[in-house]
Amino acid sequence: MKKLVIRVYVEGKVKKFTAPRFVSWDTFRQTMALQKLFDSNAPNEALIPQCYPIICSIFGHQFTVEQLERGYSVEEILKKTGEALHYVFATADLSFKGEVLPFERRFAKRK
């Protein structure tokens, strides 16, 4: 899977951040809620304020909501949020590489 990257102006410089492969349950839950809001065709005025905190969460809080609000284009936030939602759902693929294994075997060492 392709890495998720964002470039944010922080303290007058463009900084590049890469999202970790780890997705917590809290981030996944927030992502599902935001996806429902996207699917409801909510107006941008309702969507945009929800995007900044979830982006920060997906990127592991490497930057603050305030830094993102000040250093990232409002024109790009919906597009980046869509990419981020897709990234979370792909990363948190619960199918375990297409195999269906009993719970006990999921964490067994593979040869």
PDB file of C-alpha atoms in Angstrom:
ATOM      1  CA  MET A   1       0.000   0.000   0.000  1.00  0.00           C
ATOM      2  CA  LYS A   2       1.157   3.518  -0.775  1.00  0.00           C
ATOM      3  CA  LYS A   3       2.322   5.665   2.147  1.00  0.00           C
ATOM      4  CA  LEU A   4       0.090   8.540   3.233  1.00  0.00           C
ATOM      5  CA  VAL A   5       2.033  11.804   3.280  1.00  0.00           C
ATOM      6  CA  ILE A   6       1.070  15.386   4.086  1.00  0.00           C
ATOM      7  CA  ARG A   7       3.096  18.586   3.850  1.00  0.00           C
ATOM      8  CA  VAL A   8       2.176  21.243   6.399  1.00  0.00           C
ATOM      9  CA  TYR A   9       3.624  24.715   6.968  1.00  0.00           C
ATOM     10  CA  VAL A  10       4.894  24.669  10.548  1.00  0.00           C
ATOM     11  CA  GLU A  11       6.821  27.621  11.951  1.00  0.00           C
ATOM     12  CA  GLY A  12       7.365  29.081   8.483  1.00  0.00           C
ATOM     13  CA  LYS A  13       8.736  25.874   6.936  1.00  0.00           C
ATOM     14  CA  VAL A  14       7.096  23.107   4.954  1.00  0.00           C
ATOM     15  CA  LYS A  15       7.382  19.874   6.897  1.00  0.00           C
ATOM     16  CA  LYS A  16       6.611  16.432   5.515  1.00  0.00           C
ATOM     17  CA  PHE A  17       4.749  13.941   7.708  1.00  0.00           C
ATOM     18  CA  THR A  18       4.082  10.274   7.000  1.00  0.00           C
ATOM     19  CA  ALA A  19       1.165   8.416   8.573  1.00  0.00           C
ATOM     20  CA  PRO A  20       2.120   5.389  10.664  1.00  0.00           C
ATOM     21  CA  ARG A  21       0.874   1.936   9.687  1.00  0.00           C
ATOM     22  CA  PHE A  22      -0.680   1.576  13.142  1.00  0.00           C
ATOM     23  CA  VAL A  23      -4.385   2.406  13.347  1.00  0.00           C
ATOM     24  CA  SER A  24      -5.878   2.568  16.835  1.00  0.00           C
ATOM     25  CA  TRP A  25      -9.475   1.638  17.537  1.00  0.00           C
ATOM     26  CA  ASP A  26     -10.205   5.260  18.466  1.00  0.00           C
ATOM     27  CA  THR A  27      -8.903   6.504  15.097  1.00  0.00           C
ATOM     28  CA  PHE A  28     -10.801   3.788  13.252  1.00  0.00           C
ATOM     29  CA  ARG A  29     -14.036   4.667  15.091  1.00  0.00           C
ATOM     30  CA  GLN A  30     -13.601   8.372  14.286  1.00  0.00           C
ATOM     31  CA  THR A  31     -12.884   7.469  10.671  1.00  0.00           C
ATOM     32  CA  MET A  32     -16.104   5.438  10.389  1.00  0.00           C
ATOM     33  CA  ALA A  33     -18.111   8.345  11.836  1.00  0.00           C
ATOM     34  CA  LEU A  34     -16.552  10.833   9.420  1.00  0.00           C
ATOM     35  CA  GLN A  35     -17.140   8.471   6.485  1.00  0.00           C
ATOM     36  CA  LYS A  36     -20.848   8.399   7.373  1.00  0.00           C
ATOM     37  CA  LEU A  37     -20.835  12.212   7.362  1.00  0.00           C
ATOM     38  CA  PHE A  38     -19.163  12.226   3.921  1.00  0.00           C
ATOM     39  CA  ASP A  39     -21.700   9.684   2.641  1.00  0.00           C
ATOM     40  CA  SER A  40     -24.607  11.813   3.865  1.00  0.00           C
ATOM     41  CA  ASN A  41     -23.597  14.593   1.458  1.00  0.00           C
ATOM     42  CA  ALA A  42     -23.300  17.010   4.354  1.00  0.00           C
ATOM     43  CA  PRO A  43     -22.366  20.571   3.346  1.00  0.00           C
ATOM     44  CA  ASN A  44     -18.690  21.532   3.426  1.00  0.00           C
ATOM     45  CA  GLU A  45     -19.359  23.833   6.389  1.00  0.00           C
ATOM     46  CA  ALA A  46     -20.191  20.721   8.431  1.00  0.00           C
ATOM     47  CA  LEU A  47     -17.426  18.515   6.993  1.00  0.00           C
ATOM     48  CA  ILE A  48     -14.367  20.759   7.109  1.00  0.00           C
ATOM     49  CA  PRO A  49     -14.245  21.307  10.909  1.00  0.00           C
ATOM     50  CA  GLN A  50     -14.427  17.512  11.361  1.00  0.00           C
ATOM     51  CA  CYS A  51     -11.500  16.886   8.990  1.00  0.00           C
ATOM     52  CA  TYR A  52      -8.707  18.555  10.937  1.00  0.00           C
ATOM     53  CA  PRO A  53      -8.890  16.457  14.132  1.00  0.00           C
ATOM     54  CA  ILE A  54      -9.174  13.171  12.244  1.00  0.00           C
ATOM     55  CA  ILE A  55      -6.203  14.022  10.023  1.00  0.00           C
ATOM     56  CA  CYS A  56      -4.151  14.749  13.156  1.00  0.00           C
ATOM     57  CA  SER A  57      -5.257  11.427  14.643  1.00  0.00           C
ATOM     58  CA  ILE A  58      -4.467   9.435  11.490  1.00  0.00           C
ATOM     59  CA  PHE A  59      -0.991  10.992  11.391  1.00  0.00           C
ATOM     60  CA  GLY A  60      -0.398  10.010  15.005  1.00  0.00           C
ATOM     61  CA  HIS A  61      -0.629  13.571  16.356  1.00  0.00           C
ATOM     62  CA  GLN A  62       2.723  14.533  14.815  1.00  0.00           C
ATOM     63  CA  PHE A  63       1.221  18.030  14.491  1.00  0.00           C
ATOM     64  CA  THR A  64      -1.615  19.815  16.239  1.00  0.00           C
ATOM     65  CA  VAL A  65      -5.038  20.736  14.930  1.00  0.00           C
ATOM     66  CA  GLU A  66      -4.018  24.400  15.143  1.00  0.00           C
ATOM     67  CA  GLN A  67      -0.847  23.783  13.116  1.00  0.00           C
ATOM     68  CA  LEU A  68      -2.879  21.953  10.489  1.00  0.00           C
ATOM     69  CA  GLU A  69      -5.544  24.669  10.356  1.00  0.00           C
ATOM     70  CA  ARG A  70      -2.887  27.356   9.902  1.00  0.00           C
ATOM     71  CA  GLY A  71      -0.512  25.436   7.659  1.00  0.00           C
ATOM     72  CA  TYR A  72      -2.647  23.429   5.247  1.00  0.00           C
ATOM     73  CA  SER A  73      -4.800  24.697   2.405  1.00  0.00           C
ATOM     74  CA  VAL A  74      -8.534  24.604   3.033  1.00  0.00           C
ATOM     75  CA  GLU A  75      -8.883  23.817  -0.686  1.00  0.00           C
ATOM     76  CA  GLU A  76      -7.012  20.541  -0.186  1.00  0.00           C
ATOM     77  CA  ILE A  77      -8.363  19.380   3.174  1.00  0.00           C
ATOM     78  CA  LEU A  78     -11.376  17.470   1.816  1.00  0.00           C
ATOM     79  CA  LYS A  79      -9.242  15.694  -0.790  1.00  0.00           C
ATOM     80  CA  LYS A  80      -6.566  14.771   1.778  1.00  0.00           C
ATOM     81  CA  THR A  81      -9.247  13.622   4.219  1.00  0.00           C
ATOM     82  CA  GLY A  82     -10.692  11.315   1.555  1.00  0.00           C
ATOM     83  CA  GLU A  83      -7.211   9.854   0.973  1.00  0.00           C
ATOM     84  CA  ALA A  84      -6.714   9.479   4.724  1.00  0.00           C
ATOM     85  CA  LEU A  85     -10.044   7.691   5.210  1.00  0.00           C
ATOM     86  CA  HIS A  86      -9.159   5.251   2.439  1.00  0.00           C
ATOM     87  CA  TYR A  87      -5.720   4.736   4.009  1.00  0.00           C
ATOM     88  CA  VAL A  88      -7.235   3.896   7.408  1.00  0.00           C
ATOM     89  CA  PHE A  89      -9.730   1.431   5.972  1.00  0.00           C
ATOM     90  CA  ALA A  90      -7.019  -0.236   3.869  1.00  0.00           C
ATOM     91  CA  THR A  91      -4.543  -0.353   6.768  1.00  0.00           C
ATOM     92  CA  ALA A  92      -7.139  -1.720   9.180  1.00  0.00           C
ATOM     93  CA  ASP A  93      -8.160  -4.454   6.765  1.00  0.00           C
ATOM     94  CA  LEU A  94      -9.506  -6.969   9.219  1.00  0.00           C
ATOM     95  CA  SER A  95      -9.343  -9.908   6.815  1.00  0.00           C
ATOM     96  CA  PHE A  96      -5.749 -10.783   7.845  1.00  0.00           C
ATOM     97  CA  LYS A  97      -4.321 -11.033   4.315  1.00  0.00           C
ATOM     98  CA  GLY A  98      -7.377 -12.771   2.942  1.00  0.00           C
ATOM     99  CA  GLU A  99      -7.103 -15.744   5.281  1.00  0.00           C
ATOM    100  CA  VAL A 100      -9.793 -16.701   7.719  1.00  0.00           C
ATOM    101  CA  LEU A 101      -8.044 -18.111  10.765  1.00  0.00           C
ATOM    102  CA  PRO A 102      -9.341 -19.126  14.148  1.00  0.00           C
ATOM    103  CA  PHE A 103      -8.487 -16.537  16.793  1.00  0.00           C
ATOM    104  CA  GLU A 104      -5.841 -18.765  18.396  1.00  0.00           C
ATOM    105  CA  ARG A 105      -3.880 -19.040  15.140  1.00  0.00           C
ATOM    106  CA  ARG A 106      -3.895 -15.368  14.193  1.00  0.00           C
ATOM    107  CA  PHE A 107      -0.917 -14.605  16.395  1.00  0.00           C
ATOM    108  CA  ALA A 108       1.003 -17.835  15.902  1.00  0.00           C
ATOM    109  CA  LYS A 109       4.446 -17.520  14.316  1.00  0.00           C
ATOM    110  CA  ARG A 110       4.386 -18.008  10.584  1.00  0.00           C
ATOM    111  CA  LYS A 111       7.009 -20.036   8.767  1.00  0.00           C
TER     112      LYS A 111
END
